[in-house]
mmCIF file of C-alpha atoms in Angstrom:
data_model
loop_
_atom_site.group_PDB
_atom_site.id
_atom_site.type_symbol
_atom_site.label_atom_id
_atom_site.label_comp_id
_atom_site.label_asym_id
_atom_site.label_seq_id
_atom_site.Cartn_x
_atom_site.Cartn_y
_atom_site.Cartn_z
ATOM 1 C CA UNK M 24 -14.846 -7.898 -7.608
ATOM 2 C CA UNK M 25 -14.259 -7.492 -3.885
ATOM 3 C CA UNK M 26 -16.608 -5.258 -1.974
ATOM 4 C CA UNK M 27 -15.635 -2.164 -0.028
ATOM 5 C CA UNK M 28 -15.255 -2.641 3.732
ATOM 6 C CA UNK M 29 -18.454 -1.766 5.571
ATOM 7 C CA UNK M 30 -16.753 0.941 7.669
ATOM 8 C CA UNK M 31 -15.469 2.712 4.559
ATOM 9 C CA UNK M 32 -18.837 2.397 2.812
ATOM 10 C CA UNK M 33 -20.649 3.728 5.868
ATOM 11 C CA UNK M 34 -18.252 6.685 6.093
ATOM 12 C CA UNK M 35 -18.873 7.566 2.442
ATOM 13 C CA UNK M 36 -22.622 7.461 3.017
ATOM 14 C CA UNK M 37 -22.345 9.656 6.124
ATOM 15 C CA UNK M 38 -20.116 12.165 4.310
ATOM 16 C CA UNK M 39 -22.076 12.059 1.066
ATOM 17 C CA UNK M 40 -23.854 15.416 1.288
ATOM 18 C CA UNK M 41 -20.635 17.310 2.154
ATOM 19 C CA UNK M 42 -18.762 15.552 -0.632
ATOM 20 C CA UNK M 43 -21.506 16.151 -3.210
ATOM 21 C CA UNK M 44 -21.693 19.799 -2.259
ATOM 22 C CA UNK M 45 -17.974 20.547 -2.433
ATOM 23 C CA UNK M 46 -16.084 18.278 -4.839
ATOM 24 C CA UNK M 47 -15.451 18.699 -8.527
ATOM 25 C CA UNK M 48 -15.502 15.142 -9.827
ATOM 26 C CA UNK M 49 -13.520 16.159 -12.911
ATOM 27 C CA UNK M 50 -10.550 17.085 -10.692
ATOM 28 C CA UNK M 51 -10.552 13.682 -8.977
ATOM 29 C CA UNK M 52 -11.243 11.290 -11.825
ATOM 30 C CA UNK M 53 -7.860 11.617 -13.575
ATOM 31 C CA UNK M 54 -6.140 10.411 -10.401
ATOM 32 C CA UNK M 55 -8.579 7.516 -10.078
ATOM 33 C CA UNK M 56 -8.098 6.499 -13.721
ATOM 34 C CA UNK M 57 -4.302 6.560 -13.215
ATOM 35 C CA UNK M 58 -4.770 4.275 -10.202
ATOM 36 C CA UNK M 59 -6.795 1.836 -12.305
ATOM 37 C CA UNK M 60 -9.971 2.092 -10.247
ATOM 38 C CA UNK M 61 -12.033 4.099 -12.753
ATOM 39 C CA UNK M 62 -12.439 3.441 -16.478
ATOM 40 C CA UNK M 63 -12.707 5.942 -19.300
ATOM 41 C CA UNK M 64 -16.306 4.831 -19.905
ATOM 42 C CA UNK M 65 -17.169 5.450 -16.257
ATOM 43 C CA UNK M 66 -15.562 8.888 -16.483
ATOM 44 C CA UNK M 67 -17.606 9.685 -19.613
ATOM 45 C CA UNK M 68 -20.854 8.660 -17.877
ATOM 46 C CA UNK M 69 -20.049 10.912 -14.925
ATOM 47 C CA UNK M 70 -18.997 13.857 -17.118
ATOM 48 C CA UNK M 71 -22.270 13.550 -19.071
ATOM 49 C CA UNK M 72 -24.226 14.733 -16.016
ATOM 50 C CA UNK M 73 -25.314 18.356 -16.525
ATOM 51 C CA UNK M 74 -24.196 19.924 -13.222
ATOM 52 C CA UNK M 75 -21.106 19.735 -11.018
ATOM 53 C CA UNK M 76 -23.204 18.432 -8.121
ATOM 54 C CA UNK M 77 -24.799 15.702 -10.260
ATOM 55 C CA UNK M 78 -21.322 14.680 -11.433
ATOM 56 C CA UNK M 79 -20.173 14.477 -7.813
ATOM 57 C CA UNK M 80 -23.244 12.410 -6.905
ATOM 58 C CA UNK M 81 -22.625 10.050 -9.850
ATOM 59 C CA UNK M 82 -18.970 9.585 -8.832
ATOM 60 C CA UNK M 83 -19.965 8.768 -5.255
ATOM 61 C CA UNK M 84 -22.689 6.365 -6.419
ATOM 62 C CA UNK M 85 -20.134 4.558 -8.571
ATOM 63 C CA UNK M 86 -17.562 4.575 -5.770
ATOM 64 C CA UNK M 87 -20.036 2.903 -3.405
ATOM 65 C CA UNK M 88 -20.207 -0.069 -5.781
ATOM 66 C CA UNK M 89 -16.426 -0.486 -5.917
ATOM 67 C CA UNK M 90 -13.762 -1.914 -3.602
ATOM 68 C CA UNK M 91 -11.243 -0.766 -1.000
ATOM 69 C CA UNK M 92 -8.735 0.285 -3.662
ATOM 70 C CA UNK M 93 -11.296 2.710 -5.075
ATOM 71 C CA UNK M 94 -11.858 4.236 -1.619
ATOM 72 C CA UNK M 95 -8.111 4.700 -1.114
ATOM 73 C CA UNK M 96 -7.730 6.175 -4.601
ATOM 74 C CA UNK M 97 -10.610 8.589 -3.964
ATOM 75 C CA UNK M 98 -9.076 9.613 -0.624
ATOM 76 C CA UNK M 99 -5.679 10.169 -2.272
ATOM 77 C CA UNK M 100 -7.305 12.234 -5.042
ATOM 78 C CA UNK M 101 -8.968 14.428 -2.413
ATOM 79 C CA UNK M 102 -5.587 15.014 -0.755
ATOM 80 C CA UNK M 103 -3.855 15.714 -4.073
ATOM 81 C CA UNK M 104 -6.529 18.211 -5.118
ATOM 82 C CA UNK M 105 -6.351 20.104 -1.799
ATOM 83 C CA UNK M 106 -9.641 18.858 -0.392
ATOM 84 C CA UNK M 107 -7.963 18.203 2.948
ATOM 85 C CA UNK M 108 -11.068 18.974 4.982
ATOM 86 C CA UNK M 109 -13.055 16.392 3.017
ATOM 87 C CA UNK M 110 -10.214 13.856 3.066
ATOM 88 C CA UNK M 111 -10.135 14.148 6.855
ATOM 89 C CA UNK M 112 -13.781 12.988 6.941
ATOM 90 C CA UNK M 113 -12.682 9.738 5.272
ATOM 91 C CA UNK M 114 -9.279 9.253 6.899
ATOM 92 C CA UNK M 115 -10.343 7.234 9.956
ATOM 93 C CA UNK M 116 -12.205 4.727 7.778
ATOM 94 C CA UNK M 117 -9.360 4.000 5.354
ATOM 95 C CA UNK M 118 -9.461 0.258 4.734
ATOM 96 C CA UNK M 119 -6.508 -1.968 5.466
ATOM 97 C CA UNK M 120 -5.518 -3.717 2.265
ATOM 98 C CA UNK M 121 -3.569 -6.966 2.272
ATOM 99 C CA UNK M 122 -1.004 -7.663 -0.471
ATOM 100 C CA UNK M 123 -3.305 -10.403 -1.801
ATOM 101 C CA UNK M 124 -6.220 -7.984 -2.088
ATOM 102 C CA UNK M 125 -4.028 -5.442 -3.846
ATOM 103 C CA UNK M 126 -3.588 -7.828 -6.772
ATOM 104 C CA UNK M 127 -7.247 -7.489 -7.703
ATOM 105 C CA UNK M 128 -8.249 -4.175 -9.236
ATOM 106 C CA UNK M 129 -11.609 -3.047 -10.566
ATOM 107 C CA UNK M 130 -10.843 -4.261 -14.083
ATOM 108 C CA UNK M 131 -9.832 -7.702 -12.840
ATOM 109 C CA UNK M 132 -6.228 -7.110 -13.838
ATOM 110 C CA UNK M 133 -3.050 -7.143 -11.861
ATOM 111 C CA UNK M 134 -0.565 -4.317 -12.026
ATOM 112 C CA UNK M 135 2.989 -5.505 -12.614
ATOM 113 C CA UNK M 136 5.830 -3.632 -14.200
ATOM 114 C CA UNK M 137 8.146 -5.180 -16.789
ATOM 115 C CA UNK M 138 10.242 -6.902 -14.103
ATOM 116 C CA UNK M 139 7.290 -8.598 -12.400
ATOM 117 C CA UNK M 140 7.221 -6.118 -9.523
ATOM 118 C CA UNK M 141 3.751 -5.503 -8.169
ATOM 119 C CA UNK M 142 2.766 -1.837 -7.968
ATOM 120 C CA UNK M 143 0.234 -0.826 -5.331
ATOM 121 C CA UNK M 144 -1.540 2.273 -4.179
ATOM 122 C CA UNK M 145 0.005 4.077 -1.264
ATOM 123 C CA UNK M 146 -2.126 6.158 1.066
ATOM 124 C CA UNK M 147 -1.282 9.834 0.795
ATOM 125 C CA UNK M 148 -0.206 11.558 4.009
ATOM 126 C CA UNK M 149 -3.093 13.915 4.714
ATOM 127 C CA UNK M 150 -0.841 16.707 5.972
ATOM 128 C CA UNK M 151 1.810 16.468 3.231
ATOM 129 C CA UNK M 152 0.246 16.073 -0.228
ATOM 130 C CA UNK M 153 3.441 17.277 -1.904
ATOM 131 C CA UNK M 154 5.395 14.208 -0.806
ATOM 132 C CA UNK M 155 2.712 11.794 -1.997
ATOM 133 C CA UNK M 156 3.709 9.061 -4.415
ATOM 134 C CA UNK M 157 1.067 7.205 -6.421
ATOM 135 C CA UNK M 158 2.803 3.850 -6.412
ATOM 136 C CA UNK M 159 5.216 1.874 -4.355
ATOM 137 C CA UNK M 160 7.008 -1.196 -5.626
ATOM 138 C CA UNK M 161 6.751 -4.428 -3.675
ATOM 139 C CA UNK M 162 8.482 -7.701 -4.482
ATOM 140 C CA UNK M 163 6.125 -10.654 -4.213
#
């Protein structure tokens, strides 16, 4: 699995205490599972933590071990769940993802629809969460 860009990782570490204090991991994980960057088993491990803050800490710890797609998915989930102030902490460190890198997801699979069209994550506009779309089709 590819590693997260150092700038994105560093930003997560710097923002960690604010994120742990404010987020509800349960609100974000469904989006991340839909994006293919979090598994059901990972969600279960995070949900098994006894407090909201421990769940948030577990999600961030897991996120730090993942790739750029996971960072983008987490950012998008923050926007979708109206954590705009927290998303803005991460916005300037959003990784640039090449089409080749987009083919590799956390489970090692590639996301294609039935016509062989690659589906990728699209970064949510931080000021307009209502117009956000989770996927965009690209022909490759």
